[in-house]
PDB file of C-alpha atoms in Angstrom:
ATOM      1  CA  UNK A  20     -25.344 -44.612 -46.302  1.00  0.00           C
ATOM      2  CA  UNK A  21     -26.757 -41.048 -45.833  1.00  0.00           C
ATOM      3  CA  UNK A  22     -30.278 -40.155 -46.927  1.00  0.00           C
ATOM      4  CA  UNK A  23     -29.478 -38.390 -50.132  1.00  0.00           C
ATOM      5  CA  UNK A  24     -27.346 -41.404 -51.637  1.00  0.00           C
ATOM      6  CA  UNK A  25     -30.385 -43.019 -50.762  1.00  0.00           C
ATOM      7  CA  UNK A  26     -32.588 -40.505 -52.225  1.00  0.00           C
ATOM      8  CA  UNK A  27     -30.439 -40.526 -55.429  1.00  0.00           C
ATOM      9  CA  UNK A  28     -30.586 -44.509 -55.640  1.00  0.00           C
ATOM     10  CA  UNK A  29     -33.769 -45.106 -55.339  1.00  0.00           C
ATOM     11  CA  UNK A  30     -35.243 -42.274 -57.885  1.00  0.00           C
ATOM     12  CA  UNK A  31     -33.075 -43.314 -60.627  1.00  0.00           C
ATOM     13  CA  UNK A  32     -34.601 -46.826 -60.466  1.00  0.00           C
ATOM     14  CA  UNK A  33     -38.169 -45.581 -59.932  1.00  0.00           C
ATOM     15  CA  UNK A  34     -37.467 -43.372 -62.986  1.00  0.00           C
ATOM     16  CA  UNK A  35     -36.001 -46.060 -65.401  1.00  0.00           C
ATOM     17  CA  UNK A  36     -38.451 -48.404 -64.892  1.00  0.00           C
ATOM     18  CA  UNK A  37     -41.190 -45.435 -65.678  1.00  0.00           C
ATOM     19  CA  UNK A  38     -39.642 -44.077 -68.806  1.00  0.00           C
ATOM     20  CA  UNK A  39     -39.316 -47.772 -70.131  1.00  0.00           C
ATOM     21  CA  UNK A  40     -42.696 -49.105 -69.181  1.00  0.00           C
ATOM     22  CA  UNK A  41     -44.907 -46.141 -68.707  1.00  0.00           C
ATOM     23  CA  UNK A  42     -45.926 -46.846 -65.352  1.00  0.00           C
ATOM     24  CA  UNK A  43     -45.246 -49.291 -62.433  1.00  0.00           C
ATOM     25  CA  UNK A  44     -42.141 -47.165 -61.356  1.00  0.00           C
ATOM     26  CA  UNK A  45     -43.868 -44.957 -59.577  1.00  0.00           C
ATOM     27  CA  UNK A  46     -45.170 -48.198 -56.932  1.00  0.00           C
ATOM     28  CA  UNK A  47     -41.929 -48.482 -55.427  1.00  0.00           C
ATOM     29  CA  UNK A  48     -41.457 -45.088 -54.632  1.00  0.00           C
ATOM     30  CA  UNK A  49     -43.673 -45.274 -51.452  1.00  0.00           C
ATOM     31  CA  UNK A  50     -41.890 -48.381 -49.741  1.00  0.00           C
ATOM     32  CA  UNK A  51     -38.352 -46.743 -51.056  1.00  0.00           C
ATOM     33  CA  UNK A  52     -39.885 -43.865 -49.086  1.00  0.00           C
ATOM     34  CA  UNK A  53     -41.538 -45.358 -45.475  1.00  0.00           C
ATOM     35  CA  UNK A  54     -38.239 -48.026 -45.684  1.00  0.00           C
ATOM     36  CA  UNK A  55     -34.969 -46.576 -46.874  1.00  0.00           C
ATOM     37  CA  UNK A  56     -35.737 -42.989 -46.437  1.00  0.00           C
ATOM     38  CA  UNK A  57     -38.059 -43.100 -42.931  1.00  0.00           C
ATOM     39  CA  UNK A  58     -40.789 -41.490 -43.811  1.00  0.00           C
ATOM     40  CA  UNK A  59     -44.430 -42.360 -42.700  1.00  0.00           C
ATOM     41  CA  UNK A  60     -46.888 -43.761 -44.751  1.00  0.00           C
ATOM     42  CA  UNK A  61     -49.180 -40.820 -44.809  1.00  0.00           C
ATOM     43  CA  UNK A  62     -46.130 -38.560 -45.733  1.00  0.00           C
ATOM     44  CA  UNK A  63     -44.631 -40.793 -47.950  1.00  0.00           C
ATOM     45  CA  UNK A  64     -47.640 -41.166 -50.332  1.00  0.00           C
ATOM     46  CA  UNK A  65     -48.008 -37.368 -50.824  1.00  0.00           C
ATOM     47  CA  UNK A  66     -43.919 -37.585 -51.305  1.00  0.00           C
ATOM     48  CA  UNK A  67     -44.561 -40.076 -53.849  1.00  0.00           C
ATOM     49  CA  UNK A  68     -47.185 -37.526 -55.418  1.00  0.00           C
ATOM     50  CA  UNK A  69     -44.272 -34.619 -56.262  1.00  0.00           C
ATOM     51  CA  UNK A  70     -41.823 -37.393 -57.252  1.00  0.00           C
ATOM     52  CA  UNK A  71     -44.619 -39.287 -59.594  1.00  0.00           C
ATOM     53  CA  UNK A  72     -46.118 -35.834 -61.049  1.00  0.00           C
ATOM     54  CA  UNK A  73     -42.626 -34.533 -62.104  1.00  0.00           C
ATOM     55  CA  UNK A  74     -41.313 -37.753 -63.435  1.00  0.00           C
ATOM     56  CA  UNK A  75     -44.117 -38.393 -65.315  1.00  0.00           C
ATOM     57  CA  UNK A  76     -44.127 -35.037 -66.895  1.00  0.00           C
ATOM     58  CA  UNK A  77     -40.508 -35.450 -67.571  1.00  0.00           C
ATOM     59  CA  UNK A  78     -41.121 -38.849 -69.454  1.00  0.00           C
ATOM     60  CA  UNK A  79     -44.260 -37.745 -70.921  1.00  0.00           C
ATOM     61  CA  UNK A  80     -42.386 -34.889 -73.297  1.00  0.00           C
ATOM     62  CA  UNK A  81     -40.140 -37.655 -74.291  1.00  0.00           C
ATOM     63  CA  UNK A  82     -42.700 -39.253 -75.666  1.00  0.00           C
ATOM     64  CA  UNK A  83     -44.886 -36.722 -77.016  1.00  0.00           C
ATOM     65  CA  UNK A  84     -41.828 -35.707 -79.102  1.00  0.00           C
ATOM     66  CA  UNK A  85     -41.652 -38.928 -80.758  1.00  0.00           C
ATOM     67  CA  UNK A  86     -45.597 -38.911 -81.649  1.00  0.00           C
ATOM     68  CA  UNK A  87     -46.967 -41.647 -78.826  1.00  0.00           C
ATOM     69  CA  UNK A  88     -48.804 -39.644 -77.013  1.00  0.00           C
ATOM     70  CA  UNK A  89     -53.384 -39.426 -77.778  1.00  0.00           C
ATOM     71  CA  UNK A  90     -53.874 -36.201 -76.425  1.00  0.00           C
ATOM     72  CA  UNK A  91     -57.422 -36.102 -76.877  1.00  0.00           C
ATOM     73  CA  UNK A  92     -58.338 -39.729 -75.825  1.00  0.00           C
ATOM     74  CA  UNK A  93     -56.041 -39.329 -72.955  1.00  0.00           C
ATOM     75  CA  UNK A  94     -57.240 -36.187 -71.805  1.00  0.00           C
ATOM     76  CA  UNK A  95     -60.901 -37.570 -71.470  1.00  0.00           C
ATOM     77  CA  UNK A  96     -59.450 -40.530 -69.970  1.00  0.00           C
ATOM     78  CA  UNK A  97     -57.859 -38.517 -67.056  1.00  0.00           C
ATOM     79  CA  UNK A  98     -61.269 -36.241 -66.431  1.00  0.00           C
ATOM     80  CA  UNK A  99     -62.880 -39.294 -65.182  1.00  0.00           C
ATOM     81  CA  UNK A 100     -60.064 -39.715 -62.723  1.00  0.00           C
ATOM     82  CA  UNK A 101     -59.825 -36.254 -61.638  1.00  0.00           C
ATOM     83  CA  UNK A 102     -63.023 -35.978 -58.873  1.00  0.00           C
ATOM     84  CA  UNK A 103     -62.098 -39.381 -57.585  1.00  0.00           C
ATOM     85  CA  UNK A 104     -58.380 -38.596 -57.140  1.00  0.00           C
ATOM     86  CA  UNK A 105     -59.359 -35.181 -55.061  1.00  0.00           C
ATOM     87  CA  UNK A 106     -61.385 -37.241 -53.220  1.00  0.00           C
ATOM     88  CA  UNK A 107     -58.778 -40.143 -52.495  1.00  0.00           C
ATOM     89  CA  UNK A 108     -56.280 -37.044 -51.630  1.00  0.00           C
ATOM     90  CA  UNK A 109     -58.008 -36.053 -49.085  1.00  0.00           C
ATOM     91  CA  UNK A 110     -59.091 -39.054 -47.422  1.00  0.00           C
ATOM     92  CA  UNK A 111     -55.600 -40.468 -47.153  1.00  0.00           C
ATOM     93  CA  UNK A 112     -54.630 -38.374 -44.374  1.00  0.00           C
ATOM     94  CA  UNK A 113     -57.570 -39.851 -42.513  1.00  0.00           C
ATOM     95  CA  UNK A 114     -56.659 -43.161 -42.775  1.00  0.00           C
ATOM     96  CA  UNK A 115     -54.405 -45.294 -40.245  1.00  0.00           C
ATOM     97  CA  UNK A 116     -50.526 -45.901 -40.882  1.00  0.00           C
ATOM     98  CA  UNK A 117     -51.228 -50.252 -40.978  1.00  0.00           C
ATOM     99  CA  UNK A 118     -54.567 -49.176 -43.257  1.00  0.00           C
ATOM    100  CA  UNK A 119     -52.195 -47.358 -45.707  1.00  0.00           C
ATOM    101  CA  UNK A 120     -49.199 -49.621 -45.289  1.00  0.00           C
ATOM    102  CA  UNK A 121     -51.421 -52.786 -46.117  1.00  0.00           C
ATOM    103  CA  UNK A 122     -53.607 -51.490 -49.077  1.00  0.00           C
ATOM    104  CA  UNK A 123     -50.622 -49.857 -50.743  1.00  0.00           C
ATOM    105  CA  UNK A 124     -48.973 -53.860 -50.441  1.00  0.00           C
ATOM    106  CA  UNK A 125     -52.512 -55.379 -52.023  1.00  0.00           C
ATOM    107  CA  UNK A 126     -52.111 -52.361 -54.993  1.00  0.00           C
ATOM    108  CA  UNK A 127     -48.992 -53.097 -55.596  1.00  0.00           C
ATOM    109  CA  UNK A 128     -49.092 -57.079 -55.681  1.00  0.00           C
ATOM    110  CA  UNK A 129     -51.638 -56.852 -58.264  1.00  0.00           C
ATOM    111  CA  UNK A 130     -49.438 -55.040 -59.876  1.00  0.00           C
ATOM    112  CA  UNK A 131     -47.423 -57.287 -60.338  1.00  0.00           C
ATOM    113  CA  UNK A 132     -49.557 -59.914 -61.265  1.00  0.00           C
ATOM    114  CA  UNK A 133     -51.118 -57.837 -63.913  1.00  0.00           C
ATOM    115  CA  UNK A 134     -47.500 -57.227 -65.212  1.00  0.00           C
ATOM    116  CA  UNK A 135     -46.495 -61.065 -65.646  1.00  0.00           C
ATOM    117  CA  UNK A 136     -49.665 -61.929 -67.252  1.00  0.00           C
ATOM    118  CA  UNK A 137     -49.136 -61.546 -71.462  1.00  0.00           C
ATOM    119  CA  UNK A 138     -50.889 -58.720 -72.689  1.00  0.00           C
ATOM    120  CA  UNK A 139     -53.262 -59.221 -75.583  1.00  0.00           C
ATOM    121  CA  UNK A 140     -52.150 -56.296 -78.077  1.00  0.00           C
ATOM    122  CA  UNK A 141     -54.838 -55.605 -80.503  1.00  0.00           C
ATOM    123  CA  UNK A 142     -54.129 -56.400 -84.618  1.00  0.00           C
ATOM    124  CA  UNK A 143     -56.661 -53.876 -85.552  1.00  0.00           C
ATOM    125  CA  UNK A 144     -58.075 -51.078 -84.261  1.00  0.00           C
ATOM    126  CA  UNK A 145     -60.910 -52.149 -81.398  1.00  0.00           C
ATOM    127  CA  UNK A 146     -63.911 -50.215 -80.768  1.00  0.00           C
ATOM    128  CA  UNK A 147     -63.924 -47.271 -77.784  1.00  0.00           C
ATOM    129  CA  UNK A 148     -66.097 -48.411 -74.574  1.00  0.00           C
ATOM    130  CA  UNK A 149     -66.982 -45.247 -73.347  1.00  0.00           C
ATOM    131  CA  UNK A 150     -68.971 -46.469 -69.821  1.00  0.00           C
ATOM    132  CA  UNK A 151     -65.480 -48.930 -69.191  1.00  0.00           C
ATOM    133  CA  UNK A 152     -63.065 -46.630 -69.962  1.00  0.00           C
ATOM    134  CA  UNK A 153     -64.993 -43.737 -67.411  1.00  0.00           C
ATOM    135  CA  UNK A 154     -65.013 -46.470 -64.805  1.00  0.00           C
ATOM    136  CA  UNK A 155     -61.532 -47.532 -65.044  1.00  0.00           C
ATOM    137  CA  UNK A 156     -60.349 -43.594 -65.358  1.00  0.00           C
ATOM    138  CA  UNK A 157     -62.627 -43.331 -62.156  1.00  0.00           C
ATOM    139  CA  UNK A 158     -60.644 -46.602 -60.387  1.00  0.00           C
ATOM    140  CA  UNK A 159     -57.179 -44.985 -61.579  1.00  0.00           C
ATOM    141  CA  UNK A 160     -57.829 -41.445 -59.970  1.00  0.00           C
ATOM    142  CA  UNK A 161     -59.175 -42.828 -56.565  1.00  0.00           C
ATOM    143  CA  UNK A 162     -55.945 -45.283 -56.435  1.00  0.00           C
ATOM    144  CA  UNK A 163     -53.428 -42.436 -57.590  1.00  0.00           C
ATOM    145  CA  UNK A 164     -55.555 -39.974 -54.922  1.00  0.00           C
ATOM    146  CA  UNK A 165     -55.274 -42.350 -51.475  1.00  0.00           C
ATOM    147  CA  UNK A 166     -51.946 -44.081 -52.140  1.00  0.00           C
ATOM    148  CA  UNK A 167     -49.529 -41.784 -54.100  1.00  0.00           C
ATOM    149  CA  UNK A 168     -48.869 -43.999 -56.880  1.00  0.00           C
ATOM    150  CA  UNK A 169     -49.330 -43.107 -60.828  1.00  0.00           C
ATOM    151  CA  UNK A 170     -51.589 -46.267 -61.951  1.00  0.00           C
ATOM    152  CA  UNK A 171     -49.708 -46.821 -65.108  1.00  0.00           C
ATOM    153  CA  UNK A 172     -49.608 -50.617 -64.559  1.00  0.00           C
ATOM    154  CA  UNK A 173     -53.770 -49.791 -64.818  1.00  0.00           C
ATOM    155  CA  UNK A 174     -54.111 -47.432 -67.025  1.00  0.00           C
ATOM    156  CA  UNK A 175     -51.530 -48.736 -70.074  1.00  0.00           C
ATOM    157  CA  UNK A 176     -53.964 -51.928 -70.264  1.00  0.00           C
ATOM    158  CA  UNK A 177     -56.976 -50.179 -69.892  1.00  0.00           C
ATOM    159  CA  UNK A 178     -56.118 -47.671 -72.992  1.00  0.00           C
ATOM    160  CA  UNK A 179     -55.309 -50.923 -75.099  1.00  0.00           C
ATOM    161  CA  UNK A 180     -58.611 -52.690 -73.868  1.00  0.00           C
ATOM    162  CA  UNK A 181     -60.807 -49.563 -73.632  1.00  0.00           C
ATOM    163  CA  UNK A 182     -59.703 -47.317 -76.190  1.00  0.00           C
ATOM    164  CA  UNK A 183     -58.228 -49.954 -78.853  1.00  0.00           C
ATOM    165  CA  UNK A 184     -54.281 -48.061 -78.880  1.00  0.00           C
ATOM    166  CA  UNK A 185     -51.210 -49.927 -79.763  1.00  0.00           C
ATOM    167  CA  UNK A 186     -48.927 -50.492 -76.981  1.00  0.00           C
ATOM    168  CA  UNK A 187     -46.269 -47.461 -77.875  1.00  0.00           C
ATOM    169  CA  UNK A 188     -49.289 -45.217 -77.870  1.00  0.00           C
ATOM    170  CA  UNK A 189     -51.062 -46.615 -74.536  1.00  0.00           C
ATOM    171  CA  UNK A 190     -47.537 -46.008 -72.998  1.00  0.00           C
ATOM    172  CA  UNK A 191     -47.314 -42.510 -73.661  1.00  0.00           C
ATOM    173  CA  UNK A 192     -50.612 -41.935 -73.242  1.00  0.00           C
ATOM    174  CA  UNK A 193     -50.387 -43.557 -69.805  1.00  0.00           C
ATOM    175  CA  UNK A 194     -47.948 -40.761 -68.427  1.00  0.00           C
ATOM    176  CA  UNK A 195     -50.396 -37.863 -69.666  1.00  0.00           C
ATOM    177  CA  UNK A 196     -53.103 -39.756 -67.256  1.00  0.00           C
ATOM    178  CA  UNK A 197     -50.989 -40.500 -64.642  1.00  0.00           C
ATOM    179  CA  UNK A 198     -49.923 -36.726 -64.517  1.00  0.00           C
ATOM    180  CA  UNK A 199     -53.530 -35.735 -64.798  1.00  0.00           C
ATOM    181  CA  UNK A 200     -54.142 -37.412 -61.882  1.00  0.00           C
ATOM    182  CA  UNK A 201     -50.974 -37.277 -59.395  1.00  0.00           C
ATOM    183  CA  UNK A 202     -51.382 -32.732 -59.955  1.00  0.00           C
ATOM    184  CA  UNK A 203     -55.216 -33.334 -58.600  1.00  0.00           C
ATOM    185  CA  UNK A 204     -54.677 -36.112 -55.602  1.00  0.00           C
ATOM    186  CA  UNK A 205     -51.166 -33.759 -54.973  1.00  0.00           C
ATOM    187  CA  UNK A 206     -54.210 -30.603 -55.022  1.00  0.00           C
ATOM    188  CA  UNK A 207     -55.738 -31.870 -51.904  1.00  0.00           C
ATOM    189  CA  UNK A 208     -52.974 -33.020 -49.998  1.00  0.00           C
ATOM    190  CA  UNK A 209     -51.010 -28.968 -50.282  1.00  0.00           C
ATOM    191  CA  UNK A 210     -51.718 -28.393 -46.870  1.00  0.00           C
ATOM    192  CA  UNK A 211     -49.839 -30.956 -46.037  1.00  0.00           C
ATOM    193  CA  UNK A 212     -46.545 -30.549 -48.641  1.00  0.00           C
ATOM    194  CA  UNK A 213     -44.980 -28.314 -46.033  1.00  0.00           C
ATOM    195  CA  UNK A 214     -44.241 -30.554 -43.397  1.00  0.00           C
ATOM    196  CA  UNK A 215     -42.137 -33.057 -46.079  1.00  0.00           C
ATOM    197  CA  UNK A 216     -38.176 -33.804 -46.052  1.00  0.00           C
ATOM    198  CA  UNK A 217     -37.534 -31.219 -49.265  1.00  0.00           C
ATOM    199  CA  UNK A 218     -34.015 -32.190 -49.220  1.00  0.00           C
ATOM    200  CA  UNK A 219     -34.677 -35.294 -49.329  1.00  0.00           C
ATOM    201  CA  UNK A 220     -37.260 -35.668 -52.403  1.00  0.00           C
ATOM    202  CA  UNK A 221     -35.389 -32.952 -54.217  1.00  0.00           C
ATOM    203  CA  UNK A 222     -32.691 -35.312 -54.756  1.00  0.00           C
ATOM    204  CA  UNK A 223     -35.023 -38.100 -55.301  1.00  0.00           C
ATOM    205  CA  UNK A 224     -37.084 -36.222 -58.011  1.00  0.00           C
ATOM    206  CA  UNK A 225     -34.495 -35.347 -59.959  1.00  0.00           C
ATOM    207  CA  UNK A 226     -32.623 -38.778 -60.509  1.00  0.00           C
ATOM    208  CA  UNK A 227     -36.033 -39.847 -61.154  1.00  0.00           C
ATOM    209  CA  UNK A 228     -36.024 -37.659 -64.330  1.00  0.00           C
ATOM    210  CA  UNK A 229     -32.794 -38.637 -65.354  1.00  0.00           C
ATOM    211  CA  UNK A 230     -33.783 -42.086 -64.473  1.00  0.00           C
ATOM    212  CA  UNK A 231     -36.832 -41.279 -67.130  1.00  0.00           C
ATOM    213  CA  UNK A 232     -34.570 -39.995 -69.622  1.00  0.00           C
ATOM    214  CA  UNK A 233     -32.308 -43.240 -69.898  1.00  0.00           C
ATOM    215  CA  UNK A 234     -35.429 -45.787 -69.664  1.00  0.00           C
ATOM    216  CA  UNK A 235     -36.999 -44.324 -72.242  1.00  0.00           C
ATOM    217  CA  UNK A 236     -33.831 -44.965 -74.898  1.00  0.00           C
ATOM    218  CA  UNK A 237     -33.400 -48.549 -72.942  1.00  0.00           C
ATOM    219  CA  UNK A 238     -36.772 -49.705 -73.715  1.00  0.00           C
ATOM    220  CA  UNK A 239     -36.130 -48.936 -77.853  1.00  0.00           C
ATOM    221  CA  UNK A 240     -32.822 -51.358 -77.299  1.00  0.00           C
ATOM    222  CA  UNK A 241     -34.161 -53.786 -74.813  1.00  0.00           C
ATOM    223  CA  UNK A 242     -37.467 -56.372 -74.905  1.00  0.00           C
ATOM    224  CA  UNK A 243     -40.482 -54.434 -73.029  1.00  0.00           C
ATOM    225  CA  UNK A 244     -41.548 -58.010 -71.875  1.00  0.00           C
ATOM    226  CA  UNK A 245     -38.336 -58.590 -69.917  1.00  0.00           C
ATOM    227  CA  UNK A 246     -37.732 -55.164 -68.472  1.00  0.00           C
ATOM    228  CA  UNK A 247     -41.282 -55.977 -67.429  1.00  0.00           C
ATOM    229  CA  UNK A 248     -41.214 -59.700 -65.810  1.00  0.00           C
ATOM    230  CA  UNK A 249     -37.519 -58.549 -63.769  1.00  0.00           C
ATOM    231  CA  UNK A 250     -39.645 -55.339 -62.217  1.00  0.00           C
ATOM    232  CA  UNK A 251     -42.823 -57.318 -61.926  1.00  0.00           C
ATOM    233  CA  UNK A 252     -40.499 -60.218 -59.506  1.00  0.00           C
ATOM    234  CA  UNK A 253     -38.865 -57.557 -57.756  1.00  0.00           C
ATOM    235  CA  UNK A 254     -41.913 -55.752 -57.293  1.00  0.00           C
ATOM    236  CA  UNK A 255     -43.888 -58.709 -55.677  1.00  0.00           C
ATOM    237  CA  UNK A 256     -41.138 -59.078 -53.573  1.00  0.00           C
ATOM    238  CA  UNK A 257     -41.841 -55.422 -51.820  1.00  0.00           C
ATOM    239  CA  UNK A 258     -45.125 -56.117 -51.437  1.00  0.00           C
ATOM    240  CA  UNK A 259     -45.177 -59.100 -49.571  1.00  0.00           C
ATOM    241  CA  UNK A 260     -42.793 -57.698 -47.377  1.00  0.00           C
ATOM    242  CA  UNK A 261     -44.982 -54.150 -46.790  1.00  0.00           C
ATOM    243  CA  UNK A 262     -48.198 -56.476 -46.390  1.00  0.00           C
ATOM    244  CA  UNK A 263     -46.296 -58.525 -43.520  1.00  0.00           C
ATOM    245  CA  UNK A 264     -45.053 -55.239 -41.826  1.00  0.00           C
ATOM    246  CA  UNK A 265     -48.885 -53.934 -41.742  1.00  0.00           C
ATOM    247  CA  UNK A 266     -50.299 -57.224 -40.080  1.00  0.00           C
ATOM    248  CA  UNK A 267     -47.048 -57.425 -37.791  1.00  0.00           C
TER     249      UNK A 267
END
């Protein structure tokens, strides 16, 4: 099967499962990347940058349009990311292949976990914690900077814990954040956007919108929880494997 069916494949799954759940789509990218598509880990993560920023984007307007989206909150939510993720963007190219590989697996099985454990969605409105929303907006930018991935499976539990939002909102307010951050790791990693397979993410990117498109009408016909519990197995899955390939 040739690289761009490959491409095409992979971004229309990473995008449905973003546009449904507002985030967690974006963690497969990198071991669709380094395993299906060849690329290496350091090269893969800033792939995984372009793909997350523009799918995000692309999901984010979707939103927005239908009124889920706290600009304000979620704009001071990102600025605490935004120095870490610079930082974490420039530090990844520093780091070994195994180093990347093996972190990227721990991320992403936590992920996971995080994802099958019920979410406690507030009743009422819950009072702002300023100092634990900075810290986790700090967290989220230095994960999105050094491993390429959006942090939505952090930051949509974070803005109902932190910030008191519904779920709808902390979903669309999510993709704001995640794009926030993915532009400012992606800032620090330009020198190195040259060098990357362009026909290959092109492809990718763009299914990933459409991908965006379609999960954000399946997750008004479908149960969030399932969607959710499916991605979370199949997501556990990857990382096992990833973390085995790094110790190998």
């Amino acid at each position: 099967m040739s690289a761009v069916i490959l491409a095409l494949i992979a971004g229309a799954v990473i995008g449905l499962a973003l546009g449904a759940l507002g985030g967690g789509g974006s963690v497969l990218a990198v071991p669709a990347l380094i395993y299906l598509l060849g690329f290496t880990p350091v090269a893969a993560t800033t792939a995984s940058l372009v793909i997350v920023t523009v799918t995000s984007a692309t999901a984010l307007s979707a939103h927005a349009r239908d009124g889920h989206v706290r600009w304000r909150a979620g704009l001071l939510f990102a600025a605490a990311g935004i120095g870490p993720a610079m930082l974490g963007g420039a530090l990844a190219g520093h780091l070994p292949a195994a180093v990347l590989t093996a972190a990227f697996a721990v991320i992403a099985a936590a992920a996971a976990l995080r994802m099958l454990r019920p979410r406690s969605v507030p009743e009422n409105a819950t009072p702002v914690r300023p100092g634990r929303a900075a810290a986790t907006g700090a967290g989220l930018g230095a994960v999105t900077g050094v491993l390429g991935v959006g942090g939505g499976f952090l930051a949509v539990p974070a803005l109902v814990s932190a910030l008191g939002m519904r779920m709808r909102a902390a979903i669309g307010t999510s993709l704001l954040v995640i794009t926030v951050n993915s532009l400012s790791a992606l800032a620090m990693r330009a020198g190195t956007a040259g060098g990357l397979d362009w026909a290959v993410i092109g492809p990718f990117a763009g299914a990933a919108i459409l991908g965006a498109w379609d999960g954000k009408r399946l997750s008004a016909k479908l149960s969030a929880g399932t969607l959710q519990r499916v991605f979370a197995l199949v997501l556990l899955a990857v990382a096992g494997f990833m973390l085995v390939d790094a110790v190998a």
